[in-house]
CSV table of C-alpha atoms (C1' of nucleotides) and ligand atoms in Angstrom, one decimal:
chain,number,residue,atom,x,y,z
A,1016,MET,CA,-47.8,28.3,7.2
A,1017,THR,CA,-48.9,24.8,8.3
A,1018,LEU,CA,-46.5,21.9,8.5
A,1019,SER,CA,-48.2,20.3,5.5
A,1020,GLU,CA,-47.9,23.5,3.4
A,1021,GLU,CA,-44.2,23.6,4.2
A,1022,ASP,CA,-43.7,20.1,3.2
A,1023,TYR,CA,-45.4,20.6,-0.2
A,1024,ILE,CA,-43.4,23.8,-0.8
A,1025,LYS,CA,-40.2,21.9,-0.1
A,1026,ALA,CA,-41.2,19.0,-2.3
A,1027,ILE,CA,-41.9,21.3,-5.2
A,1028,TYR,CA,-38.6,23.0,-4.7
A,1029,HIS,CA,-36.7,19.7,-4.8
A,1030,LEU,CA,-38.6,18.5,-7.8
A,1031,SER,CA,-37.7,21.6,-9.8
A,1032,GLU,CA,-34.2,22.0,-8.3
A,1033,PHE,CA,-32.5,20.8,-11.5
A,1034,ASN,CA,-34.8,20.9,-14.4
A,1035,SER,CA,-36.3,24.3,-13.5
A,1036,LYS,CA,-39.5,23.5,-15.4
A,1037,SER,CA,-43.0,23.3,-13.9
A,1038,VAL,CA,-43.7,20.3,-11.7
A,1039,ALA,CA,-46.4,17.7,-12.5
A,1040,THR,CA,-49.2,17.0,-10.0
A,1041,ASN,CA,-48.4,13.3,-10.1
A,1042,ALA,CA,-44.7,13.9,-9.3
A,1043,ILE,CA,-45.7,15.8,-6.2
A,1044,ALA,CA,-48.2,13.1,-5.2
A,1045,GLU,CA,-45.4,10.5,-5.5
A,1046,GLN,CA,-42.9,12.6,-3.5
A,1047,MET,CA,-45.5,13.4,-0.8
A,1048,LYS,CA,-47.0,9.9,-0.7
A,1049,THR,CA,-50.5,11.3,-1.2
A,1050,LYS,CA,-53.0,11.1,-4.1
A,1051,PRO,CA,-53.0,13.5,-7.0
A,1052,SER,CA,-56.4,14.9,-6.0
A,1053,SER,CA,-55.0,15.9,-2.6
A,1054,VAL,CA,-52.1,17.6,-4.4
A,1055,THR,CA,-54.5,19.6,-6.6
A,1056,ASP,CA,-56.4,20.8,-3.5
A,1057,MET,CA,-53.1,21.9,-1.8
A,1058,ILE,CA,-51.8,23.6,-4.9
A,1059,LYS,CA,-54.9,25.7,-5.1
A,1060,LYS,CA,-54.3,26.8,-1.5
A,1061,LEU,CA,-50.7,27.6,-2.2
A,1062,ALA,CA,-51.6,29.5,-5.3
A,1063,GLU,CA,-54.1,31.5,-3.3
A,1064,LYS,CA,-51.3,32.6,-1.0
A,1065,SER,CA,-49.0,33.4,-4.0
A,1066,LEU,CA,-46.5,30.8,-3.1
A,1067,VAL,CA,-46.8,29.0,-6.4
A,1068,ASN,CA,-47.6,29.8,-10.0
A,1069,TYR,CA,-50.4,27.6,-11.1
A,1070,LYS,CA,-52.5,27.2,-14.2
A,1071,LYS,CA,-55.0,24.3,-14.4
A,1072,TYR,CA,-53.5,21.3,-16.1
A,1073,GLN,CA,-50.2,23.1,-16.7
A,1074,GLY,CA,-48.2,22.1,-13.6
A,1075,VAL,CA,-46.9,24.3,-10.9
A,1076,SER,CA,-43.7,26.2,-10.1
A,1077,LEU,CA,-42.6,28.1,-7.0
A,1078,SER,CA,-43.0,31.9,-6.9
A,1079,GLU,CA,-40.1,33.9,-5.6
A,1080,LYS,CA,-41.9,34.1,-2.3
A,1081,GLY,CA,-42.3,30.3,-2.4
A,1082,ARG,CA,-38.7,29.8,-3.2
A,1083,LEU,CA,-37.6,31.7,-0.2
A,1084,VAL,CA,-40.0,29.8,2.0
A,1085,ALA,CA,-38.5,26.5,0.6
A,1086,LEU,CA,-35.0,27.7,1.3
A,1087,SER,CA,-35.7,28.7,4.8
A,1088,ILE,CA,-37.1,25.2,5.6
A,1089,ILE,CA,-34.1,23.6,3.9
A,1090,ARG,CA,-31.8,25.8,5.9
A,1091,LYS,CA,-33.5,24.6,9.1
A,1092,HIS,CA,-33.5,21.0,8.0
A,1093,ARG,CA,-29.8,21.0,7.2
A,1094,LEU,CA,-28.7,22.9,10.3
A,1095,TRP,CA,-30.6,20.4,12.5
A,1096,GLU,CA,-28.9,17.5,10.6
A,1097,VAL,CA,-25.5,19.0,11.4
A,1098,PHE,CA,-26.5,19.4,15.1
A,1099,LEU,CA,-27.7,15.8,15.3
A,1100,VAL,CA,-24.5,14.4,13.8
A,1101,ASP,CA,-21.9,16.8,15.3
A,1102,LYS,CA,-23.4,17.4,18.7
A,1103,LEU,CA,-25.6,14.4,19.4
A,1104,ASN,CA,-23.6,11.7,17.7
A,1105,PHE,CA,-26.2,10.5,15.3
A,1106,SER,CA,-24.9,8.7,12.3
A,1107,TRP,CA,-25.6,10.4,8.9
A,1108,ASP,CA,-28.2,7.8,7.9
A,1109,GLU,CA,-30.4,8.5,10.9
A,1110,VAL,CA,-30.8,12.2,10.9
A,1111,HIS,CA,-33.1,12.8,8.0
A,1112,VAL,CA,-36.3,11.5,9.6
A,1113,VAL,CA,-35.7,13.6,12.7
A,1114,ALA,CA,-34.8,16.7,10.8
A,1115,GLU,CA,-38.0,16.3,8.9
A,1116,GLN,CA,-39.8,17.1,12.1
A,1117,LEU,CA,-37.4,19.7,13.5
A,1118,GLU,CA,-37.4,21.8,10.3
A,1119,HIS,CA,-40.9,22.9,11.2
A,1120,ILE,CA,-40.1,24.5,14.6
A,1121,LYS,CA,-40.9,28.2,14.3
A,1122,SER,CA,-38.4,30.5,16.0
A,1123,ASP,CA,-35.9,32.8,14.2
A,1124,ALA,CA,-33.9,33.2,17.3
A,1125,LEU,CA,-33.6,29.4,17.6
A,1126,ILE,CA,-32.2,28.9,14.2
A,1127,ASP,CA,-29.8,31.8,14.5
A,1128,LYS,CA,-28.4,30.6,17.7
A,1129,LEU,CA,-28.2,27.0,16.5
A,1130,ASP,CA,-26.3,28.2,13.4
A,1131,ALA,CA,-23.8,30.1,15.7
A,1132,HIS,CA,-23.6,27.1,18.1
A,1133,LEU,CA,-22.6,24.9,15.2
A,1134,GLY,CA,-20.0,27.4,13.9
A,1135,PHE,CA,-21.9,28.5,10.8
A,1136,PRO,CA,-21.6,25.3,8.8
A,1137,LYS,CA,-21.7,25.6,5.0
A,1138,VAL,CA,-22.8,22.0,4.3
A,1139,ASP,CA,-24.9,19.3,6.0
A,1140,PRO,CA,-23.7,15.8,6.8
A,1141,HIS,CA,-24.6,14.7,3.2
A,1142,GLY,CA,-22.6,17.4,1.6
A,1143,ASP,CA,-25.6,19.5,0.7
A,1144,PRO,CA,-25.2,23.3,1.0
A,1145,ILE,CA,-26.9,25.3,3.8
A,1146,PRO,CA,-28.6,28.5,2.6
A,1147,ASN,CA,-28.1,31.6,4.7
A,1148,LYS,CA,-30.9,33.6,6.3
A,1149,ASP,CA,-31.6,35.3,2.9
A,1150,GLY,CA,-31.8,32.0,1.0
A,1151,VAL,CA,-28.3,32.5,-0.5
A,1152,PHE,CA,-26.0,29.5,-0.9
A,1153,THR,CA,-23.1,28.6,-3.1
A,1154,LYS,CA,-23.8,25.6,-5.2
A,1155,SER,CA,-20.4,24.0,-5.5
A,1156,VAL,CA,-19.2,22.6,-8.8
A,1157,LYS,CA,-19.5,18.9,-8.2
A,1158,LYS,CA,-20.1,16.0,-10.6
A,1159,LEU,CA,-21.5,12.6,-10.3
A,1160,ILE,CA,-18.9,9.9,-10.7
A,1161,SER,CA,-21.0,8.5,-13.6
A,1162,GLU,CA,-20.6,11.8,-15.5
A,1163,LEU,CA,-16.8,11.9,-15.3
A,1164,PRO,CA,-14.2,10.4,-17.7
A,1165,VAL,CA,-11.4,8.0,-16.9
A,1166,GLY,CA,-8.5,9.8,-15.2
A,1167,SER,CA,-10.6,12.3,-13.3
A,1168,GLN,CA,-9.7,12.8,-9.7
A,1169,GLY,CA,-11.6,14.5,-6.9
A,1170,VAL,CA,-12.8,14.6,-3.4
A,1171,CYS,CA,-16.1,12.9,-2.5
A,1172,VAL,CA,-18.3,15.8,-1.3
A,1173,GLY,CA,-21.8,14.7,-1.5
A,1174,VAL,CA,-24.5,12.0,-2.1
A,1175,ASN,CA,-27.3,12.2,-4.6
A,1176,ASP,CA,-29.4,9.6,-2.8
A,1177,SER,CA,-29.5,10.3,0.9
A,1178,SER,CA,-31.6,7.3,1.9
A,1179,ALA,CA,-30.6,5.4,5.0
A,1180,ALA,CA,-30.0,2.3,2.8
A,1181,PHE,CA,-27.5,4.0,0.6
A,1182,LEU,CA,-25.7,5.8,3.4
A,1183,LYS,CA,-25.4,2.5,5.3
A,1184,PHE,CA,-24.0,0.9,2.2
A,1185,LEU,CA,-21.3,3.6,2.0
A,1186,ASP,CA,-20.4,3.1,5.6
A,1187,LYS,CA,-20.1,-0.6,5.2
A,1188,ASN,CA,-17.8,-0.1,2.2
A,1189,LYS,CA,-15.7,2.5,3.9
A,1190,ILE,CA,-16.7,5.3,1.6
A,1191,ALA,CA,-17.0,8.6,3.3
A,1192,LEU,CA,-17.3,12.3,2.4
A,1193,GLY,CA,-13.8,13.8,2.3
A,1194,ASP,CA,-12.2,10.7,0.6
A,1195,THR,CA,-10.2,11.3,-2.5
A,1196,PHE,CA,-11.1,9.1,-5.5
A,1197,LYS,CA,-9.6,8.6,-9.0
A,1198,ILE,CA,-11.5,7.0,-11.8
A,1199,LEU,CA,-9.5,4.2,-13.2
A,1200,GLU,CA,-11.8,2.4,-15.5
A,1201,ILE,CA,-15.4,2.6,-16.8
A,1202,GLU,CA,-16.9,-0.7,-17.8
A,1203,GLU,CA,-19.0,-0.2,-21.0
A,1204,PHE,CA,-21.2,-3.2,-20.5
A,1205,ASP,CA,-22.8,-2.3,-17.2
A,1206,GLY,CA,-21.6,1.2,-16.4
A,1207,SER,CA,-19.7,0.0,-13.4
A,1208,VAL,CA,-16.7,2.1,-12.4
A,1209,THR,CA,-13.3,1.2,-10.9
A,1210,ILE,CA,-12.0,3.8,-8.5
A,1211,SER,CA,-8.9,4.1,-6.5
A,1212,THR,CA,-9.2,4.9,-2.8
A,1213,ARG,CA,-6.8,5.1,0.1
A,1214,SER,CA,-7.2,1.4,0.8
A,1215,GLY,CA,-6.7,0.2,-2.8
A,1216,SER,CA,-9.1,0.2,-5.7
A,1217,ILE,CA,-12.7,-0.9,-5.8
A,1218,ARG,CA,-15.4,-1.5,-8.3
A,1219,ILE,CA,-18.7,0.3,-7.8
A,1220,SER,CA,-21.9,-0.4,-9.7
A,1221,LYS,CA,-23.5,2.2,-12.0
A,1222,GLN,CA,-26.2,2.8,-9.4
A,1223,ILE,CA,-23.5,3.8,-6.9
A,1224,ALA,CA,-21.7,5.9,-9.5
A,1225,THR,CA,-24.8,7.9,-10.2
A,1226,ASN,CA,-25.2,8.8,-6.5
A,1227,LEU,CA,-21.8,10.0,-5.4
A,1228,PHE,CA,-20.6,13.6,-6.1
A,1229,LEU,CA,-16.9,14.5,-6.6
A,1230,GLU,CA,-15.4,17.9,-6.5
A,1231,ILE,CA,-12.8,17.7,-9.2
A,1232,VAL,CA,-9.2,18.4,-8.3
A,1233,ASP,CA,-7.6,20.0,-11.3
A,1234,GLU,CA,-5.0,17.8,-12.8
A,1235,GLU,CA,-1.9,20.0,-13.4
B,236,MET,CA,-50.8,10.9,19.8
B,237,THR,CA,-51.4,14.2,18.1
B,238,LEU,CA,-49.8,17.5,19.2
B,239,SER,CA,-53.2,18.7,20.5
B,240,GLU,CA,-53.8,15.6,22.5
B,241,GLU,CA,-50.4,15.9,24.1
B,242,ASP,CA,-51.0,19.5,25.1
B,243,TYR,CA,-54.3,18.6,26.7
B,244,ILE,CA,-52.8,15.7,28.6
B,245,LYS,CA,-50.0,18.0,29.8
B,246,ALA,CA,-52.6,20.7,30.8
B,247,ILE,CA,-54.6,18.2,32.8
B,248,TYR,CA,-51.4,17.0,34.5
B,249,HIS,CA,-50.4,20.5,35.6
B,250,LEU,CA,-53.9,21.4,36.8
B,251,SER,CA,-54.0,18.3,39.0
B,252,GLU,CA,-50.3,18.4,40.0
B,253,PHE,CA,-51.0,19.8,43.5
B,254,ASN,CA,-54.6,19.3,44.5
B,255,SER,CA,-54.8,15.7,43.0
B,256,LYS,CA,-58.6,16.1,42.6
B,257,SER,CA,-60.4,15.8,39.3
B,258,VAL,CA,-60.0,18.8,36.9
B,259,ALA,CA,-62.9,21.0,35.7
B,260,THR,CA,-63.7,21.4,32.0
B,261,ASN,CA,-63.6,25.2,32.4
B,262,ALA,CA,-60.2,25.1,34.0
B,263,ILE,CA,-58.8,23.1,31.1
B,264,ALA,CA,-60.5,25.5,28.6
B,265,GLU,CA,-58.8,28.5,30.3
B,266,GLN,CA,-55.4,26.8,30.4
B,267,MET,CA,-55.6,25.7,26.7
B,268,LYS,CA,-57.2,28.9,25.6
B,269,THR,CA,-60.1,27.1,24.0
B,270,LYS,CA,-63.8,26.9,24.7
B,271,PRO,CA,-65.3,24.4,27.2
B,272,SER,CA,-67.2,22.7,24.4
B,273,SER,CA,-63.9,21.9,22.6
B,274,VAL,CA,-62.6,20.5,25.9
B,275,THR,CA,-65.5,18.2,26.3
B,276,ASP,CA,-64.9,16.9,22.7
B,277,MET,CA,-61.2,16.3,23.4
B,278,ILE,CA,-61.9,14.7,26.8
B,279,LYS,CA,-64.2,12.2,25.2
B,280,LYS,CA,-61.4,11.2,22.7
B,281,LEU,CA,-58.8,10.9,25.5
B,282,ALA,CA,-61.3,8.8,27.5
B,283,GLU,CA,-61.8,6.6,24.5
B,284,LYS,CA,-58.0,6.0,24.5
B,285,SER,CA,-58.0,5.3,28.2
B,286,LEU,CA,-55.7,8.3,28.9
B,287,VAL,CA,-58.2,9.9,31.3
B,288,ASN,CA,-60.9,8.9,33.7
B,289,TYR,CA,-64.1,10.7,32.8
B,290,LYS,CA,-67.7,10.7,33.9
B,291,LYS,CA,-70.0,13.3,32.5
B,292,TYR,CA,-70.3,16.5,34.5
B,293,GLN,CA,-67.8,15.1,37.1
B,294,GLY,CA,-64.5,16.4,35.8
B,295,VAL,CA,-61.6,14.5,34.5
B,296,SER,CA,-58.4,13.0,35.9
B,297,LEU,CA,-55.4,11.3,34.2
B,298,SER,CA,-55.2,7.5,34.1
B,299,GLU,CA,-51.8,5.9,35.0
B,300,LYS,CA,-51.2,5.6,31.2
B,301,GLY,CA,-52.1,9.3,30.8
B,302,ARG,CA,-49.8,10.3,33.7
B,303,LEU,CA,-46.9,8.6,32.0
B,304,VAL,CA,-47.6,10.3,28.7
B,305,ALA,CA,-47.7,13.7,30.5
B,306,LEU,CA,-44.4,13.0,32.2
B,307,SER,CA,-42.7,12.0,29.0
B,308,ILE,CA,-43.8,15.3,27.4
B,309,ILE,CA,-42.7,17.2,30.4
B,310,ARG,CA,-39.3,15.4,30.3
B,311,LYS,CA,-38.9,16.5,26.7
B,312,HIS,CA,-40.0,20.1,27.4
B,313,ARG,CA,-37.6,20.5,30.3
B,314,LEU,CA,-34.6,18.8,28.6
B,315,TRP,CA,-35.1,21.2,25.6
B,316,GLU,CA,-35.2,24.1,28.0
B,317,VAL,CA,-31.9,23.1,29.5
B,318,PHE,CA,-30.5,22.8,25.9
B,319,LEU,CA,-31.7,26.2,24.9
B,320,VAL,CA,-30.2,27.9,28.0
B,321,ASP,CA,-27.0,25.9,28.5
B,322,LYS,CA,-26.0,25.3,24.8
B,323,LEU,CA,-27.7,28.0,22.8
B,324,ASN,CA,-27.5,30.9,25.4
B,325,PHE,CA,-31.1,31.7,25.5
B,326,SER,CA,-32.2,33.5,28.7
B,327,TRP,CA,-34.5,31.6,31.0
B,328,ASP,CA,-37.5,33.8,30.1
B,329,GLU,CA,-37.4,33.0,26.4
B,330,VAL,CA,-37.2,29.2,26.4
B,331,HIS,CA,-40.8,28.2,27.3
B,332,VAL,CA,-42.5,29.1,24.0
B,333,VAL,CA,-39.8,27.3,22.0
B,334,ALA,CA,-39.9,24.2,24.2
B,335,GLU,CA,-43.6,24.2,23.8
B,336,GLN,CA,-43.0,23.2,20.2
B,337,LEU,CA,-39.9,21.1,20.6
B,338,GLU,CA,-41.6,18.8,23.2
B,339,HIS,CA,-43.7,17.3,20.5
B,340,ILE,CA,-40.8,16.0,18.3
B,341,LYS,CA,-41.1,12.2,18.2
B,342,SER,CA,-37.8,10.3,18.6
B,343,ASP,CA,-36.7,8.3,21.5
B,344,ALA,CA,-33.1,8.3,20.3
B,345,LEU,CA,-33.2,12.1,20.1
B,346,ILE,CA,-34.3,12.6,23.6
B,347,ASP,CA,-31.8,10.0,25.0
B,348,LYS,CA,-28.9,11.5,23.1
B,349,LEU,CA,-30.0,15.0,24.1
B,350,ASP,CA,-30.1,14.0,27.8
B,351,ALA,CA,-26.6,12.6,27.5
B,352,HIS,CA,-25.3,15.6,25.7
B,353,LEU,CA,-26.6,17.8,28.5
B,354,GLY,CA,-25.0,15.6,31.2
B,355,PHE,CA,-28.3,14.1,32.5
B,356,PRO,CA,-29.6,17.3,34.2
B,357,LYS,CA,-32.0,16.8,37.1
B,358,VAL,CA,-33.7,20.2,36.9
B,359,ASP,CA,-34.7,22.7,34.2
B,360,PRO,CA,-33.7,26.4,34.1
B,361,HIS,CA,-36.7,27.2,36.3
B,362,GLY,CA,-35.8,24.7,39.0
B,363,ASP,CA,-38.4,22.2,37.9
B,364,PRO,CA,-37.4,18.5,38.1
B,365,ILE,CA,-36.8,16.5,34.9
B,366,PRO,CA,-38.5,13.0,35.0
B,367,ASN,CA,-36.4,10.1,33.8
B,368,LYS,CA,-37.5,7.8,30.9
B,369,ASP,CA,-39.9,5.9,33.3
B,370,GLY,CA,-41.5,9.1,34.5
B,371,VAL,CA,-39.7,9.0,37.9
B,372,PHE,CA,-38.5,12.2,39.4
B,373,THR,CA,-37.6,13.4,42.9
B,374,LYS,CA,-39.8,16.2,44.0
B,375,SER,CA,-37.4,18.2,46.2
B,376,VAL,CA,-38.7,19.7,49.5
B,377,LYS,CA,-39.0,23.3,48.7
B,378,LYS,CA,-41.3,25.9,50.1
B,379,LEU,CA,-42.6,29.2,48.8
B,380,ILE,CA,-41.2,32.2,50.7
B,381,SER,CA,-44.7,33.2,51.6
B,382,GLU,CA,-45.1,29.9,53.6
B,383,LEU,CA,-42.0,30.4,55.7
B,384,PRO,CA,-41.6,32.0,59.1
B,385,VAL,CA,-39.2,34.8,59.9
B,386,GLY,CA,-35.7,33.4,60.5
B,387,SER,CA,-35.9,30.8,57.8
B,388,GLN,CA,-32.9,30.5,55.5
B,389,GLY,CA,-32.6,28.7,52.2
B,390,VAL,CA,-31.3,28.5,48.7
B,391,CYS,CA,-33.6,29.8,45.9
B,392,VAL,CA,-34.2,26.7,43.8
B,393,GLY,CA,-37.3,27.4,41.7
B,394,VAL,CA,-40.1,29.7,40.5
B,395,ASN,CA,-43.8,29.0,40.8
B,396,ASP,CA,-44.7,31.4,38.0
B,397,SER,CA,-42.4,30.9,35.0
B,398,SER,CA,-43.9,33.6,32.8
B,399,ALA,CA,-41.4,35.7,30.9
B,400,ALA,CA,-42.7,38.8,32.8
B,401,PHE,CA,-41.8,37.4,36.2
B,402,LEU,CA,-38.5,35.9,35.1
B,403,LYS,CA,-37.4,39.3,33.6
B,404,PHE,CA,-38.5,41.0,36.9
B,405,LEU,CA,-36.2,38.6,38.8
B,406,ASP,CA,-33.3,39.3,36.4
B,407,LYS,CA,-33.8,43.0,36.8
B,408,ASN,CA,-33.7,42.7,40.6
B,409,LYS,CA,-30.7,40.4,40.5
B,410,ILE,CA,-32.5,37.4,42.0
B,411,ALA,CA,-31.3,34.1,40.5
B,412,LEU,CA,-31.6,30.4,41.3
B,413,GLY,CA,-28.8,29.4,43.6
B,414,ASP,CA,-28.9,32.6,45.7
B,415,THR,CA,-29.2,32.2,49.4
B,416,PHE,CA,-31.9,34.2,51.2
B,417,LYS,CA,-32.9,34.7,54.8
B,418,ILE,CA,-36.3,35.9,55.8
B,419,LEU,CA,-35.8,39.0,58.0
B,420,GLU,CA,-39.3,40.4,58.4
B,421,ILE,CA,-42.9,39.7,57.3
B,422,GLU,CA,-45.1,42.7,57.0
B,423,GLU,CA,-48.6,41.9,58.4
B,424,PHE,CA,-50.3,44.6,56.5
B,425,ASP,CA,-49.6,43.6,52.9
B,426,GLY,CA,-47.7,40.4,53.2
B,427,SER,CA,-44.5,41.8,51.8
B,428,VAL,CA,-41.3,40.2,53.0
B,429,THR,CA,-37.9,41.6,53.7
B,430,ILE,CA,-35.1,39.1,52.8
B,431,SER,CA,-31.4,39.3,53.0
B,432,THR,CA,-29.3,38.6,49.9
B,433,ARG,CA,-25.6,38.8,49.2
B,434,SER,CA,-26.0,42.4,48.1
B,435,GLY,CA,-27.9,43.6,51.2
B,436,SER,CA,-31.5,43.2,52.2
B,437,ILE,CA,-34.5,43.9,49.9
B,438,ARG,CA,-38.3,44.0,50.3
B,439,ILE,CA,-40.4,41.8,48.0
B,440,SER,CA,-44.1,42.0,47.6
B,441,LYS,CA,-46.5,39.2,48.6
B,442,GLN,CA,-46.9,38.4,44.9
B,443,ILE,CA,-43.2,37.8,44.5
B,444,ALA,CA,-43.1,35.8,47.8
B,445,THR,CA,-45.7,33.4,46.5
B,446,ASN,CA,-43.7,32.7,43.4
B,447,LEU,CA,-40.2,31.9,44.7
B,448,PHE,CA,-39.2,28.5,46.1
B,449,LEU,CA,-36.5,28.1,48.8
B,450,GLU,CA,-34.9,24.8,49.7
B,451,ILE,CA,-34.4,25.2,53.5
B,452,VAL,CA,-31.0,25.0,55.0
B,453,ASP,CA,-31.4,23.5,58.5
B,454,GLU,CA,-30.5,25.9,61.1
B,455,GLU,CA,-28.2,24.1,63.6
C,990,DA,C1',-87.1,24.4,48.8
C,991,DT,C1',-86.7,26.4,44.9
C,992,DA,C1',-85.3,30.0,41.7
C,993,DT,C1',-81.1,31.8,39.8
C,994,DA,C1',-76.6,31.3,38.3
C,995,DA,C1',-72.7,28.7,36.8
C,996,DT,C1',-70.9,24.8,34.6
C,997,DT,C1',-70.9,21.2,31.3
C,998,DT,C1',-72.6,18.9,27.4
C,999,DT,C1',-74.9,18.5,22.9
C,1000,DA,C1',-76.1,19.9,18.2
C,1001,DG,C1',-74.7,21.7,14.2
C,1002,DA,C1',-71.1,24.2,11.4
C,1003,DC,C1',-66.5,25.1,9.6
C,1004,DA,C1',-61.5,24.7,7.9
C,1005,DA,C1',-57.6,21.7,7.0
C,1006,DA,C1',-55.9,17.7,4.9
C,1007,DG,C1',-56.8,13.6,3.3
C,1008,DC,C1',-59.5,9.8,0.4
C,1009,DT,C1',-62.3,7.4,-3.8
C,1010,DA,C1',-64.8,7.6,-7.9
C,1011,DA,C1',-66.0,10.1,-11.9
C,1012,DA,C1',-65.3,13.8,-15.3
C,1013,DA,C1',-62.4,16.7,-18.1
C,1014,DA,C1',-58.2,17.8,-20.4
C,1015,DA,C1',-53.9,16.7,-22.5
C,1016,DT,C1',-50.9,13.4,-24.6
C,1017,DT,C1',-49.7,9.5,-27.4
C,1018,DG,C1',-49.9,6.0,-31.0
C,1019,DT,C1',-51.3,4.6,-35.3
D,132,DA,C1',-57.1,12.6,-37.4
D,133,DC,C1',-58.8,10.6,-33.9
D,134,DA,C1',-59.1,6.7,-30.6
D,135,DA,C1',-56.9,5.2,-26.5
D,136,DT,C1',-54.3,6.2,-22.6
D,137,DT,C1',-52.5,9.1,-19.1
D,138,DT,C1',-52.8,13.1,-16.3
D,139,DT,C1',-55.3,16.3,-13.8
D,140,DT,C1',-59.3,18.1,-11.8
D,141,DT,C1',-63.9,17.9,-9.6
D,142,DA,C1',-67.4,16.2,-6.5
D,143,DG,C1',-68.5,14.2,-2.5
D,144,DC,C1',-67.1,12.1,1.9
D,145,DT,C1',-64.1,11.5,6.3
D,146,DT,C1',-61.4,12.9,10.4
D,147,DT,C1',-59.4,16.3,13.6
D,148,DG,C1',-59.9,20.2,16.2
D,149,DT,C1',-62.2,24.2,16.6
D,150,DC,C1',-66.4,27.3,17.2
D,151,DT,C1',-71.4,29.2,18.6
D,152,DA,C1',-75.9,28.6,20.4
D,153,DA,C1',-78.9,26.0,22.9
D,154,DA,C1',-80.0,22.3,26.3
D,155,DA,C1',-78.9,19.8,30.4
D,156,DT,C1',-77.0,19.4,34.8
D,157,DT,C1',-75.0,21.0,39.0
D,158,DA,C1',-74.1,24.5,42.5
D,159,DT,C1',-75.6,28.6,45.1
D,160,DA,C1',-78.3,31.7,47.6
D,161,DT,C1',-82.2,33.3,49.7
E,1860,MN,MN1,-41.1,17.9,7.2
E,1861,MN,MN1,-29.2,16.2,4.3
E,1862,MN,MN1,-46.9,22.1,23.3
E,1863,MN,MN1,-39.4,25.1,32.7
DNA sequence: ATATAATTTTAGACAAAGCTAAAAAATTGT
DNA sequence: ACAATTTTTTAGCTTTGTCTAAAATTATAT
């Protein structure tokens, strides 16, 4: 598999991660920052290799084979991110671009030994799960703050948007994975949410609330 | 710079490392496992970018700019080799192929942090020096066993051939970097050499003797 | 000195991955 | 229902890096 094919497979995976339907050519083009005509060309090649299911004008979806390829690249990407943060002291907003390259290094031994070196981590620095060798991973039950009712309490376990801009914003506002939050108030007008943190309560915009995942702590 | 350009630059560097003359098209083709016509095409492109000095039919040599590019790739290659051996427990005969890929990852921050993480090593697992950021490195005074007279004594500090086959041979025969050897006898007939090691004396073939470097311990 | 051999370059082709412009199909609005 | 719009595909072109076959140049050997 070429680097480019791998990036397309990963893009298709992420675009169908939640809705599970077939993915539109234009959506892939936007994700990959290419033109729709280039996407069509690549899709044909991937279909030829049975990595995707494709019918002209009907969008595309990953085959089981393609899904496993996607998960193996995602596994590598996330393990490298853990390495960069835990071992090389990168901050969590810098690692994505580098992992984007490292994920394409081809060596099973390398990724096995890296996994062991890191202590077999289950999640990456952004709270995303790391699939095992067979593409198996546990999708934890986590909810966006924007989906939760007043009174909910939970541990911040992940980000929806992992852009450097958002991650830096969180750092600046002293919001980190592992923090416990409680939803105190939801403002009807603009969707902003007041949450309690260790250091008092803060108000976050709707945009922030739709990009932070909490793992709910059952209220007894 | 593309991956391919980088590999050509590195190949030219290694081919002119010792003789310093200009490098032949055929030699590059052999090293790169391509055809001479492909080499000519690439040389033109590199000349266009002022990375090499080139005159038709007269061979090629690296420009100062090209030399610095070569050294930065070699720096990355060797640092990754140290990482693979020291941190991931690869054996020294497995690391070259993986480093061949890792050397092309583009991130100055990555290589700086890796260097620090490894404790700023000066040599790679095969005893080869690691250039610093500016391409500066100390070429230690080391000699091949085959170049030394009877009575010489020194510490084994490097290999000339770093193929997996040779390195595995050394492991099997309990020869490792850091060992102290003394040359006891040189057989005129076939060039084989008898050396003393910690565990007694052994006879090595001429081929082995031309691929092991010793750093001489001055005999007082 | 010159024929033969070896090396190097050129010419022309191909596959991968991208682009633009135009055509085809699907979707949407009235 | 059907015209307008959007989406998707096709056609044709470009760049990068490779190849084979043929031509040009340089080296070698008698
Ligand atoms: Mn990538
Ligand atoms: Mn991540
Ligand atoms: Mn390489
Ligand atoms: Mn080495």
